[in-house]
Short mmCIF file of C-alpha atoms in Angstrom, two decimals:
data_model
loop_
_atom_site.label_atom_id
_atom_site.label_comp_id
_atom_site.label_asym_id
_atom_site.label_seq_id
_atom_site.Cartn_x
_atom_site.Cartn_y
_atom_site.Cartn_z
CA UNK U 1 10.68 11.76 17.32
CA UNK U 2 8.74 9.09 19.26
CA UNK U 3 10.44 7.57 22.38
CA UNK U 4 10.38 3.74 21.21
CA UNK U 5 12.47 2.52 24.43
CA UNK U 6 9.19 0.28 25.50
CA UNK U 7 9.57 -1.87 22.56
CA UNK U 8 11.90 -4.63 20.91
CA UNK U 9 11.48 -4.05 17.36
CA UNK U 10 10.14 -1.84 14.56
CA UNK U 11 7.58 -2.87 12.00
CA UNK U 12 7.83 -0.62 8.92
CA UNK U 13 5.53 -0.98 6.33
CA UNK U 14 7.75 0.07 2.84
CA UNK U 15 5.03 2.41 0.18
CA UNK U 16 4.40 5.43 1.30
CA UNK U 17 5.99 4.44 4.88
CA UNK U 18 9.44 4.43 4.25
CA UNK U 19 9.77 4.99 0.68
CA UNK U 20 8.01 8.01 -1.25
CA UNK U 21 6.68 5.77 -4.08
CA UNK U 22 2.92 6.29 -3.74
CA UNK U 23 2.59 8.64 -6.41
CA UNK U 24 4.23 5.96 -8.81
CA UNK U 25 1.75 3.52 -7.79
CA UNK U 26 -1.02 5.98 -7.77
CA UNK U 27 0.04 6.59 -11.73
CA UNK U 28 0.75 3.05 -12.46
CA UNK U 29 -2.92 2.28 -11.37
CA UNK U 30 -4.68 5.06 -13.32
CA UNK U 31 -3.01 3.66 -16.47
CA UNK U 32 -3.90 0.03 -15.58
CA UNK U 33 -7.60 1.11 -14.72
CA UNK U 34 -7.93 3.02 -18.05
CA UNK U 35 -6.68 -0.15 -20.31
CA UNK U 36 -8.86 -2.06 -18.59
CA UNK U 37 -12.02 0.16 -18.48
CA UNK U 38 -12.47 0.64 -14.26
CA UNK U 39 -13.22 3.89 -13.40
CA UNK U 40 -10.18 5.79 -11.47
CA UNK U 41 -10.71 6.91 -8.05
CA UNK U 42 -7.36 7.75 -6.76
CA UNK U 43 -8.77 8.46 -3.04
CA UNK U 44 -10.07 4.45 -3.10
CA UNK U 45 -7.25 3.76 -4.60
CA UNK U 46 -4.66 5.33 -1.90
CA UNK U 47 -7.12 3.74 0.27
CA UNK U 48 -6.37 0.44 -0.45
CA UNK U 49 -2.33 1.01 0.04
CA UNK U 50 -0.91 -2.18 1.43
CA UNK U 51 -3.50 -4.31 -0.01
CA UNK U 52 -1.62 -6.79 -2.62
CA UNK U 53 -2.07 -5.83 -6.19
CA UNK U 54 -4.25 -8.94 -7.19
CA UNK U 55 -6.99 -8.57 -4.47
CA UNK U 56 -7.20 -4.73 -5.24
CA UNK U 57 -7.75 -6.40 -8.75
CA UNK U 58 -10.52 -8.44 -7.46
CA UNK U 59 -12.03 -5.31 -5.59
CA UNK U 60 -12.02 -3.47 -8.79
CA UNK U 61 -13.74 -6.32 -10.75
CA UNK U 62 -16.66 -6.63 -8.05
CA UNK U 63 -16.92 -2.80 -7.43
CA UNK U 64 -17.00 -2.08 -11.18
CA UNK U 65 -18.66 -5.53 -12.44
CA UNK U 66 -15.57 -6.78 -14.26
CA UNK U 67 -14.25 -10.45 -15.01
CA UNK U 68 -10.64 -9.40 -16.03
CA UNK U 69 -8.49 -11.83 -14.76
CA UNK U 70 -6.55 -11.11 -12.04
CA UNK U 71 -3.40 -12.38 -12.84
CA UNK U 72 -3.26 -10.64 -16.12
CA UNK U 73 -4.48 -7.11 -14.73
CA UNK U 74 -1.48 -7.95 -11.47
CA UNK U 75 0.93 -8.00 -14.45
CA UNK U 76 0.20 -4.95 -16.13
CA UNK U 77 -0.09 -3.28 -13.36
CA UNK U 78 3.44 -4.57 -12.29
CA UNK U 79 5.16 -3.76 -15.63
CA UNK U 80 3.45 -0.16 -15.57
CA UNK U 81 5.38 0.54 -12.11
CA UNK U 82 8.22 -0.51 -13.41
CA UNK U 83 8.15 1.23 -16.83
CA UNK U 84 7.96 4.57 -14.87
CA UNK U 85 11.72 3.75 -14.07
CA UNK U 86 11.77 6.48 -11.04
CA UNK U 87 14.20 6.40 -8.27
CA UNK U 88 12.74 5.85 -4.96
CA UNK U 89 13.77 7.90 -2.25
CA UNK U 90 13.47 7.76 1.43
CA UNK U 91 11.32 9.22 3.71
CA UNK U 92 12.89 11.27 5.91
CA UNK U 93 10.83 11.34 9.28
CA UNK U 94 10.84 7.47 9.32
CA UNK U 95 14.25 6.82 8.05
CA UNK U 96 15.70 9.32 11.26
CA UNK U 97 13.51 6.66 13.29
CA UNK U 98 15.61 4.31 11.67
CA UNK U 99 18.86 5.19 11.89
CA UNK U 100 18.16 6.48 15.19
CA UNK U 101 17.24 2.95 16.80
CA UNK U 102 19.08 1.14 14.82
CA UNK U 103 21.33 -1.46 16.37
CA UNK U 104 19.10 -0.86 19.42
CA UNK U 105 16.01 -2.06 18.16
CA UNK U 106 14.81 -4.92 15.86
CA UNK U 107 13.84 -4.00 12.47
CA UNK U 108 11.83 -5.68 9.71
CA UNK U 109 9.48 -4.43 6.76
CA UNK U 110 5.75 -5.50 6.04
CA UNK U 111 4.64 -4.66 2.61
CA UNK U 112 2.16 -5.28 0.35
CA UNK U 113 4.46 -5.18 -2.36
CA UNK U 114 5.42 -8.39 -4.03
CA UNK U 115 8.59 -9.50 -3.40
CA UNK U 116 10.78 -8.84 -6.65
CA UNK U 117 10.10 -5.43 -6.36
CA UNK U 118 10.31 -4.94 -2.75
CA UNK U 119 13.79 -5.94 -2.45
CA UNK U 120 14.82 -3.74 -5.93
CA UNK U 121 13.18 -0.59 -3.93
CA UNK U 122 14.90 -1.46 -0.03
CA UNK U 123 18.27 -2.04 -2.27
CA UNK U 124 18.22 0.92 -4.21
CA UNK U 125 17.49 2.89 -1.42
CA UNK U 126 20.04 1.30 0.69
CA UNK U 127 17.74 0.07 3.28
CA UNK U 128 17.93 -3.56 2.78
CA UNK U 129 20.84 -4.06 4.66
CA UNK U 130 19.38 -2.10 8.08
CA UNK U 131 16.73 -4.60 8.54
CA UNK U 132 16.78 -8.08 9.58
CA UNK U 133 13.48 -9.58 7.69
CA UNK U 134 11.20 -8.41 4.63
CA UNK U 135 8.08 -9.92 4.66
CA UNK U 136 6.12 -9.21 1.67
CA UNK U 137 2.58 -10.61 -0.35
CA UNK U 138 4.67 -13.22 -1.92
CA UNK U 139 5.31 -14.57 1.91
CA UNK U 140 2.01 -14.69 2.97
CA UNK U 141 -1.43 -16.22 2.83
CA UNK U 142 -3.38 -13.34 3.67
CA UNK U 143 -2.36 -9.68 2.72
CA UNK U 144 -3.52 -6.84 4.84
CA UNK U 145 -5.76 -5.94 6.53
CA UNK U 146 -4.86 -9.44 7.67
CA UNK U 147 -2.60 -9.11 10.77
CA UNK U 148 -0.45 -12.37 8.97
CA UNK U 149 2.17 -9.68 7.24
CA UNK U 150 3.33 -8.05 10.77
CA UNK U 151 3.19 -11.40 12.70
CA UNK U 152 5.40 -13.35 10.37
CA UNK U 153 7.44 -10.00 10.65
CA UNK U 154 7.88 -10.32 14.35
CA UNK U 155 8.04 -14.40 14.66
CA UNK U 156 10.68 -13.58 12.02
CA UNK U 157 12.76 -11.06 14.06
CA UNK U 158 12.39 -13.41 17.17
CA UNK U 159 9.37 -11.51 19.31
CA UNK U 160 6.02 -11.27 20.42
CA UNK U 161 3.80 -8.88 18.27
CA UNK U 162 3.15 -6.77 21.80
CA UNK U 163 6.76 -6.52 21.71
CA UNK U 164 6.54 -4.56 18.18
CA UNK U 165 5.46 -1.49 17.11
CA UNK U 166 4.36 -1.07 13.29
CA UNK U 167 5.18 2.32 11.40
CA UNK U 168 1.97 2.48 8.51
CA UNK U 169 0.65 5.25 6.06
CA UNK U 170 -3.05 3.91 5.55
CA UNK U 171 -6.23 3.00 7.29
CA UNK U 172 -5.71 -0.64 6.03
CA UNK U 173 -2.40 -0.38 7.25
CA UNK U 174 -3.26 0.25 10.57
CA UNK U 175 -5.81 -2.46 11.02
CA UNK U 176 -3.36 -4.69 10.01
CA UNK U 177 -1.52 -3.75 13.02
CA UNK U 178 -4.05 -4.31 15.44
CA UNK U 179 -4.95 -7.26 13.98
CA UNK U 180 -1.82 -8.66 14.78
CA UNK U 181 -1.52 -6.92 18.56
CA UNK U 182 0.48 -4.20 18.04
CA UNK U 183 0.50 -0.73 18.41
CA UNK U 184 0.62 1.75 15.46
CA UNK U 185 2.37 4.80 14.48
CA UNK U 186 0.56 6.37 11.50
CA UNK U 187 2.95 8.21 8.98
CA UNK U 188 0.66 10.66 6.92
CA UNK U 189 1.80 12.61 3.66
CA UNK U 190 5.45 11.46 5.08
CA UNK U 191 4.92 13.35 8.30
CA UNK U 192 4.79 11.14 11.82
CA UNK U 193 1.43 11.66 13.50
CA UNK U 194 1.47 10.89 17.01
CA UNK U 195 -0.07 9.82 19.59
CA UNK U 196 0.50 6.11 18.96
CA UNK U 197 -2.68 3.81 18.34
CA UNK U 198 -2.74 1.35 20.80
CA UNK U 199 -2.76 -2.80 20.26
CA UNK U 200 -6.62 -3.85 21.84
CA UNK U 201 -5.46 -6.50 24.80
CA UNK U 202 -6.37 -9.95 23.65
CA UNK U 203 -9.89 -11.16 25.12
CA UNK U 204 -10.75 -7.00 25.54
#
């Protein structure tokens, strides 16, 4: 387990992260990209893990040379996820992080998820109620790899983003995270992978 003493407060990013619900997605999206007619490539498509649901929409339309609307393709997308009616579980590595820090530590979430369904997958899971802020694409301007998701995270929780360190499970992820300043713990195939990615110092 990493030693986290150095910081204030945890950034966990939810798919993949915390929860084990990539392959849903991952499934959700190959029927979404087959009623639509874009060609599935789950490897882009795993890629692209924290990115909100309606600008992966708009990447698919300009990769592929689509003009499905994006609010329409969002929805279906949505309502496929939901239709696979699978419990979520935890991930183990990151939830011992958890539970090991917690009441020591700050905790908040950073997802790309919208927010409906973010706070149906932290409650069944039970881990709504261990962190202080969820910050989700609903709650921001600009989704990852946009540093705006972790910094309202952090402003949220009280702290400076050098005062955070973000748990992610993608590349995206992780360039959110030093987009905002903060270092980065990557979390691959539910496994921590250490050592941690350093913030780049302002003005470096």
């Amino acid at each position: 387990m990493p030693d986290l003493s150095r910081y204030k407060g945890i950034v966990f990013d939810m798919d993949g992260t915390l929860i084990d619900s990539m392959g849903s997605h991952s499934t959700a999206w190959q029927q979404t990209c087959q009623q639509y007619g874009y060609p599935y490539d789950g490897d882009y498509i795993h890629n692209l893990g924290g990115v909100p649901t309606r600008e992966i929409v708009k990447l698919l339309n300009e990769k592929y040379g689509r003009n499905h609307d994006l609010d329409e393709v969002t929805e279906t997308k949505r309502q496929a996820f939901l239709d696979l009616d699978e419990n979520p579980t935890v991930i183990e590595e990151t939830f011992s992080v958890m539970q090991r820090y917690q009441g020591i530590l700050k905790m908040g979430v950073g997802t790309g998820s919208e927010r409906g369904n973010a706070i149906r997958m932290l409650t069944e899971t039970g881990l709504l109620d261990r962190v202080e802020t969820v910050v989700t694409a609903t709650d921001v301007t600009y989704g990852k790899p946009h540093g705006e998701t972790f910094l309202t995270v952090a402003k949220n929780m009280g702290l400076k983003p050098e005062e955070c360190v973000v748990f992610e499970d993608t590349e995206i992820g992780r360039q959110a995270a030093q987009n905002a300043g903060m270092d980065c713990i990557m979390v691959v195939y539910g496994k921590i992978v250490l050592p941690i990615a350093r913030r780049e110092k302002m003005g470096d």
